[in-house]
Amino acid sequence: MSPDQIHTLDDLRRFVHIELCRKENLLGDQFTLQESPLKSRGKSCAVQFTLWGPRSIRLGAIWSCDSNVVYFYDTQGQRYDKLLLTEWIAVENPAGAAASSDAVA
């Protein structure tokens, strides 16, 4: 999946899951992606994606709803990539109704 194919929040979830798994050579069907909304002044402003791998490794990504940018973080918490999405994703509540949910690859 390429960044040009991201049109919905589900597309973004799939893309982030694939990219985080690719970073550490993980099998996508063995590790689920979790997401949590990030709020500023009571308003949703971003979505944090977390992928827990073997040996308690953690990879992450944050999608900033306001700037439409995805930031990717490695197992050390260092940002390794920044991706400006070509198409805006229109959603009312970026992380859904629940505070945390799992996305399927």
XYZ file of N, CA and C in Angstrom:
315
model
N 0.849 -1.178 0.000
C 0.000 0.000 0.000
C 0.893 1.239 0.000
N 0.562 2.196 -0.844
C 1.342 3.430 -0.909
C 0.567 4.561 -0.226
N 1.253 5.633 0.165
C 0.566 6.755 0.810
C -0.543 7.361 -0.052
N -0.425 7.255 -1.376
C -1.454 7.785 -2.264
C -2.760 6.999 -2.180
N -2.719 5.813 -1.609
C -3.913 4.966 -1.497
C -4.649 5.170 -0.181
N -4.231 6.127 0.623
C -4.874 6.381 1.910
C -5.973 7.415 1.722
N -7.232 6.945 1.866
C -8.383 7.823 1.683
C -9.285 7.863 2.916
N -9.194 6.841 3.758
C -10.047 6.740 4.940
C -9.199 6.412 6.157
N -9.819 6.483 7.322
C -9.112 6.132 8.556
C -8.726 4.655 8.556
N -9.551 3.800 7.990
C -9.208 2.374 7.893
C -7.986 2.164 6.998
N -7.910 2.910 5.902
C -6.729 2.838 5.039
C -5.482 3.256 5.812
N -5.613 4.323 6.599
C -4.486 4.799 7.404
C -4.052 3.743 8.412
N -5.012 3.109 9.070
C -4.682 2.043 10.026
C -3.888 0.921 9.350
N -4.366 0.482 8.189
C -3.674 -0.586 7.459
C -2.262 -0.157 7.063
N -2.134 1.056 6.556
C -0.829 1.562 6.127
C 0.149 1.635 7.300
N -0.288 2.201 8.414
C 0.571 2.314 9.595
C 0.976 0.928 10.089
N 0.031 0.004 10.132
C 0.322 -1.362 10.579
C 1.386 -2.004 9.687
N 1.227 -1.884 8.394
C 2.191 -2.460 7.447
C 3.566 -1.825 7.621
N 3.601 -0.499 7.734
C 4.889 0.201 7.847
C 5.610 -0.122 9.155
N 4.879 -0.186 10.258
C 5.513 -0.516 11.535
C 6.028 -1.955 11.542
N 5.268 -2.874 10.973
C 5.727 -4.265 10.882
C 6.956 -4.361 9.987
N 6.944 -3.631 8.903
C 8.077 -3.644 7.965
C 9.358 -3.135 8.636
N 9.228 -2.144 9.510
C 10.395 -1.549 10.177
C 11.203 -2.586 10.953
N 10.523 -3.520 11.621
C 11.200 -4.535 12.440
C 11.053 -5.939 11.874
N 10.647 -6.052 10.613
C 10.475 -7.353 9.961
C 9.535 -8.270 10.736
N 8.398 -7.729 11.144
C 7.397 -8.490 11.887
C 6.312 -8.982 10.929
N 5.729 -10.117 11.266
C 4.597 -10.650 10.496
C 3.328 -9.952 10.959
N 2.688 -9.244 10.051
C 1.531 -8.437 10.390
C 0.375 -9.194 11.004
N 0.191 -10.449 10.601
C -0.940 -11.207 11.139
C -0.698 -11.703 12.564
N 0.495 -11.514 13.093
C 0.798 -11.972 14.451
C 0.777 -10.849 15.486
N 0.719 -9.602 15.027
C 0.763 -8.470 15.949
C -0.309 -7.460 15.574
N -1.111 -7.058 16.557
C -2.207 -6.125 16.301
C -1.773 -4.693 16.587
N -2.458 -3.793 15.957
C -2.219 -2.372 16.121
C -3.256 -1.820 17.084
N -2.797 -1.086 18.077
C -3.708 -0.432 19.014
C -3.712 1.055 18.703
N -4.808 1.711 19.002
C -4.863 3.153 18.790
C -5.546 3.853 19.947
N -5.113 5.067 20.184
C -5.666 5.893 21.258
C -5.770 7.323 20.757
N -6.870 7.990 21.105
C -6.985 9.398 20.704
C -6.098 10.275 21.576
N -5.565 11.322 21.009
C -4.822 12.331 21.762
C -5.642 13.609 21.685
N -5.787 14.267 22.835
C -6.632 15.454 22.895
C -5.842 16.658 23.376
N -6.250 17.800 22.884
C -5.713 19.080 23.326
C -6.892 19.990 23.606
N -6.974 20.477 24.822
C -8.084 21.334 25.232
C -9.436 20.676 25.000
N -9.490 19.378 25.239
C -10.738 18.633 25.120
C -11.128 18.224 23.717
N -10.324 18.597 22.720
C -10.645 18.281 21.327
C -9.643 17.262 20.792
N -10.124 16.260 20.067
C -9.231 15.276 19.454
C -8.358 15.974 18.431
N -7.040 15.763 18.554
C -6.113 16.431 17.636
C -5.184 15.442 16.941
N -5.138 14.209 17.442
C -4.229 13.217 16.865
C -4.665 11.828 17.291
N -4.076 10.840 16.620
C -4.288 9.442 16.988
C -2.918 8.805 17.151
N -2.736 8.139 18.284
C -1.481 7.427 18.539
C -1.701 5.947 18.238
N -0.844 5.402 17.372
C -0.881 3.987 17.023
C 0.297 3.306 17.706
N 0.047 2.144 18.298
C 1.099 1.385 18.976
C 1.058 -0.060 18.527
N 2.221 -0.586 18.214
C 2.368 -1.987 17.836
C 3.343 -2.634 18.805
N 2.856 -3.609 19.556
C 3.705 -4.352 20.491
C 4.196 -5.602 19.793
N 5.507 -5.772 19.754
C 6.104 -6.926 19.101
C 6.643 -7.913 20.113
N 7.444 -8.858 19.646
C 8.035 -9.851 20.551
C 9.056 -9.183 21.478
N 9.310 -9.807 22.592
C 10.281 -9.319 23.568
C 9.918 -7.912 24.046
N 8.648 -7.607 24.095
C 8.131 -6.319 24.574
C 8.628 -5.110 23.794
N 8.973 -5.296 22.521
C 9.341 -4.124 21.731
C 8.077 -3.354 21.385
N 8.231 -2.050 21.253
C 7.088 -1.198 20.951
C 7.465 -0.237 19.832
N 6.631 -0.205 18.823
C 6.769 0.727 17.710
C 5.554 1.641 17.728
N 5.707 2.844 17.208
C 4.577 3.746 17.251
C 4.502 4.686 16.080
N 3.337 5.281 15.949
C 3.099 6.309 14.947
C 2.038 7.248 15.511
N 2.140 8.495 15.125
C 1.134 9.479 15.514
C 0.666 10.197 14.263
N -0.645 10.202 14.066
C -1.238 10.949 12.967
C -1.809 12.234 13.539
N -1.288 13.357 13.102
C -1.794 14.659 13.505
C -2.950 15.020 12.580
N -4.150 15.092 13.141
C -5.345 15.375 12.340
C -5.291 16.780 11.735
N -4.737 17.729 12.493
C -4.706 19.118 12.039
C -3.766 19.341 10.858
N -2.614 18.685 10.877
C -1.626 18.904 9.813
C -1.602 17.769 8.791
N -2.341 16.692 9.071
C -2.432 15.527 8.177
C -1.063 14.891 7.926
N -0.287 14.800 8.988
C 1.057 14.241 8.942
C 1.117 13.026 9.861
N 1.833 11.982 9.413
C 2.059 10.792 10.233
C 3.538 10.759 10.606
N 3.807 10.649 11.912
C 5.166 10.544 12.434
C 5.379 9.111 12.894
N 6.475 8.490 12.473
C 6.772 7.102 12.826
C 7.923 7.060 13.819
N 7.794 6.185 14.831
C 8.790 6.061 15.889
C 9.274 4.625 16.002
N 10.583 4.461 16.192
C 11.167 3.116 16.298
C 11.104 2.604 17.735
N 11.754 1.477 17.987
C 11.705 0.834 19.302
C 12.418 1.646 20.376
N 13.278 2.575 19.975
C 13.973 3.442 20.929
C 13.213 4.745 21.187
N 12.077 4.908 20.510
C 11.292 6.124 20.655
C 11.786 7.268 19.788
N 12.704 6.978 18.876
C 13.246 7.991 17.980
C 12.401 8.069 16.709
N 12.102 9.286 16.291
C 11.342 9.440 15.054
C 12.233 9.072 13.876
N 11.739 8.170 13.032
C 12.526 7.746 11.882
C 11.890 8.139 10.555
N 10.654 8.607 10.576
C 10.024 9.011 9.329
C 8.897 9.983 9.612
N 8.643 10.841 8.639
C 7.543 11.807 8.698
C 6.898 11.789 7.321
N 5.587 11.585 7.284
C 4.890 11.442 6.021
C 3.708 12.399 5.954
N 3.740 13.305 4.987
C 2.615 14.191 4.751
C 1.647 13.471 3.819
N 0.429 13.244 4.290
C -0.570 12.543 3.477
C -1.076 13.459 2.373
N -1.275 12.899 1.207
C -1.696 13.688 0.049
C -3.182 14.015 0.066
N -3.962 13.223 0.777
C -5.403 13.445 0.835
C -5.837 13.560 2.286
N -6.672 14.555 2.578
C -7.172 14.737 3.939
C -8.162 13.633 4.291
N -8.072 13.176 5.512
C -8.980 12.148 6.006
C -10.011 12.846 6.880
N -11.242 12.854 6.432
C -12.311 13.528 7.164
C -12.979 12.545 8.117
N -12.827 12.802 9.397
C -13.469 11.981 10.425
C -13.924 12.890 11.550
N -15.046 12.515 12.181
C -15.531 13.298 13.314
C -14.740 12.987 14.564
N -14.564 11.686 14.852
C -13.835 11.256 16.036
C -12.727 10.327 15.576
N -11.476 10.802 15.467
C -10.397 10.052 14.845
C -10.158 8.648 15.380
N -10.362 8.414 16.663
C -10.057 7.096 17.199
C -11.317 6.290 17.485
N -12.429 6.696 16.948
C -13.658 5.942 17.150
C -14.280 6.245 18.500
N -15.284 5.484 18.857
C -16.005 5.746 20.095
C -15.242 5.313 21.326
N -14.436 4.277 21.201
C -13.698 3.772 22.348
C -12.403 4.543 22.545
N -11.889 4.532 23.757
C -10.636 5.212 24.046
C -9.459 4.475 23.430
N -9.585 3.179 23.259
C -8.520 2.382 22.664
C -9.156 1.227 21.915
N -8.632 0.931 20.738
C -9.206 -0.156 19.957
C -8.122 -0.866 19.179
N -8.440 -2.029 18.669
C -7.502 -2.795 17.852
C -7.966 -2.732 16.409
N -7.017 -2.617 15.515
C -7.315 -2.635 14.079
C -6.778 -3.921 13.491
N -7.482 -4.434 12.527
C -7.072 -5.673 11.876
C -6.253 -5.338 10.636
N -5.226 -6.113 10.390
C -4.345 -5.840 9.247
C -5.041 -6.080 7.938
